[in-house]
CSV table of C-alpha atoms in Angstrom, one decimal:
chain,number,residue,atom,x,y,z
T,21,MET,CA,108.6,22.4,133.2
T,22,ALA,CA,110.7,25.6,133.5
T,23,ALA,CA,113.8,23.6,134.1
T,24,ASP,CA,113.1,21.5,131.0
T,25,LEU,CA,112.8,24.7,128.9
T,26,GLU,CA,116.0,26.1,130.3
T,27,GLU,CA,117.9,22.9,129.7
T,28,LYS,CA,116.5,22.6,126.1
T,29,THR,CA,117.3,26.3,125.4
T,30,ASN,CA,120.8,25.9,126.6
T,31,ARG,CA,121.3,22.6,124.6
T,32,TYR,CA,120.0,24.1,121.4
T,33,GLY,CA,122.1,27.2,121.8
T,34,GLU,CA,125.2,25.0,122.2
T,35,LEU,CA,124.2,22.9,119.3
T,36,LEU,CA,123.8,25.9,117.0
T,37,ALA,CA,127.2,27.4,118.1
T,38,ALA,CA,128.9,24.0,117.5
T,39,ALA,CA,127.2,23.7,114.1
T,40,LEU,CA,128.4,27.1,113.1
T,41,GLU,CA,131.9,26.2,114.0
T,42,ALA,CA,131.7,23.0,112.1
T,43,ALA,CA,130.2,24.3,108.8
T,44,THR,CA,132.3,25.7,106.0
T,45,ILE,CA,131.1,27.1,102.8
T,46,ALA,CA,131.3,24.4,100.1
T,47,PRO,CA,130.9,26.3,96.7
T,48,PRO,CA,133.8,28.1,95.2
T,49,ASP,CA,134.3,31.8,96.1
T,50,GLY,CA,132.7,34.3,93.8
T,51,THR,CA,129.9,32.0,92.6
T,52,PRO,CA,126.2,32.6,93.2
T,53,MET,CA,126.0,29.4,95.4
T,54,ALA,CA,128.8,30.7,97.6
T,55,GLU,CA,126.8,33.9,98.0
T,56,ALA,CA,123.8,31.8,98.9
T,57,ALA,CA,125.8,29.9,101.4
T,58,ALA,CA,127.2,33.1,103.0
T,59,ASP,CA,123.7,34.4,103.3
T,60,CYS,CA,122.5,31.2,105.0
T,61,TYR,CA,125.5,31.2,107.4
T,62,GLU,CA,124.9,34.9,108.2
T,63,MET,CA,121.2,34.1,109.0
T,64,ALA,CA,122.2,31.2,111.3
T,65,ALA,CA,124.8,33.4,113.1
T,66,SER,CA,122.3,36.2,113.5
T,67,TYR,CA,119.7,33.8,115.0
T,68,LEU,CA,122.4,32.6,117.5
T,69,GLU,CA,123.0,36.2,118.6
T,70,ASP,CA,119.2,36.8,118.8
T,71,GLY,CA,118.8,33.7,120.9
T,72,LYS,CA,121.6,34.9,123.3
T,73,HIS,CA,119.8,38.2,123.6
T,74,PHE,CA,116.5,36.7,124.3
T,75,ARG,CA,118.0,34.4,126.9
T,76,GLU,CA,119.7,37.3,128.6
T,77,GLN,CA,116.4,39.1,128.7
T,78,GLY,CA,114.7,36.1,130.5
T,79,ASP,CA,112.8,35.0,127.4
T,80,PRO,CA,113.7,31.4,126.9
T,81,VAL,CA,110.8,30.7,124.5
T,82,ASN,CA,112.0,33.1,121.9
T,83,ALA,CA,115.6,32.1,122.6
T,84,LEU,CA,114.8,28.5,121.9
T,85,ALA,CA,112.9,29.5,118.7
T,86,SER,CA,115.9,31.6,117.5
T,87,PHE,CA,118.4,28.8,118.1
T,88,SER,CA,116.1,26.4,116.3
T,89,TYR,CA,115.6,28.6,113.3
T,90,GLY,CA,119.3,29.3,113.1
T,91,HIS,CA,120.1,25.6,113.1
T,92,ALA,CA,117.4,25.0,110.4
T,93,TRP,CA,119.2,27.5,108.1
T,94,LEU,CA,122.5,25.6,108.5
T,95,ASP,CA,121.0,22.1,108.3
T,96,ALA,CA,119.0,22.9,105.2
T,97,GLY,CA,122.1,24.5,103.6
T,98,ALA,CA,124.1,21.4,104.4
T,99,ARG,CA,121.5,19.1,102.9
T,100,ILE,CA,121.6,20.9,99.6
T,101,GLY,CA,125.4,21.2,99.5
T,102,LEU,CA,126.0,24.8,100.5
T,103,PHE,CA,128.1,23.7,103.4
T,104,ASP,CA,130.7,21.0,104.1
T,105,VAL,CA,129.8,19.5,107.4
T,106,PRO,CA,130.7,16.5,109.5
T,107,ARG,CA,128.7,13.5,108.4
T,108,ASP,CA,129.0,11.7,111.8
T,109,GLY,CA,127.7,12.9,115.1
T,110,HIS,CA,124.6,14.9,116.0
T,111,LEU,CA,125.1,18.3,114.5
T,112,PHE,CA,123.5,17.8,111.1
T,113,THR,CA,120.9,15.6,109.4
T,114,VAL,CA,123.1,14.6,106.5
T,115,GLU,CA,124.2,11.1,105.7
């Protein structure tokens, strides 16, 4: 069980890091939607850092939760058009 949690935590952390690299803000600079996208991106990046901290502290449950929440911010933003993201692969649930 512990090995499964560690593997899943590592996988989700890598997934969030890759998703952050792949996502770019879609709306034009200076618009309210661009501000919203920047806020969502910042939340996702903050959750990545939180997850790394929890993992370093030996708390894989909160690390996994942080990585999951961070990816949810990005994925939701991608679905509503705040981010340009790859449409193929496994990083996002957009079609």
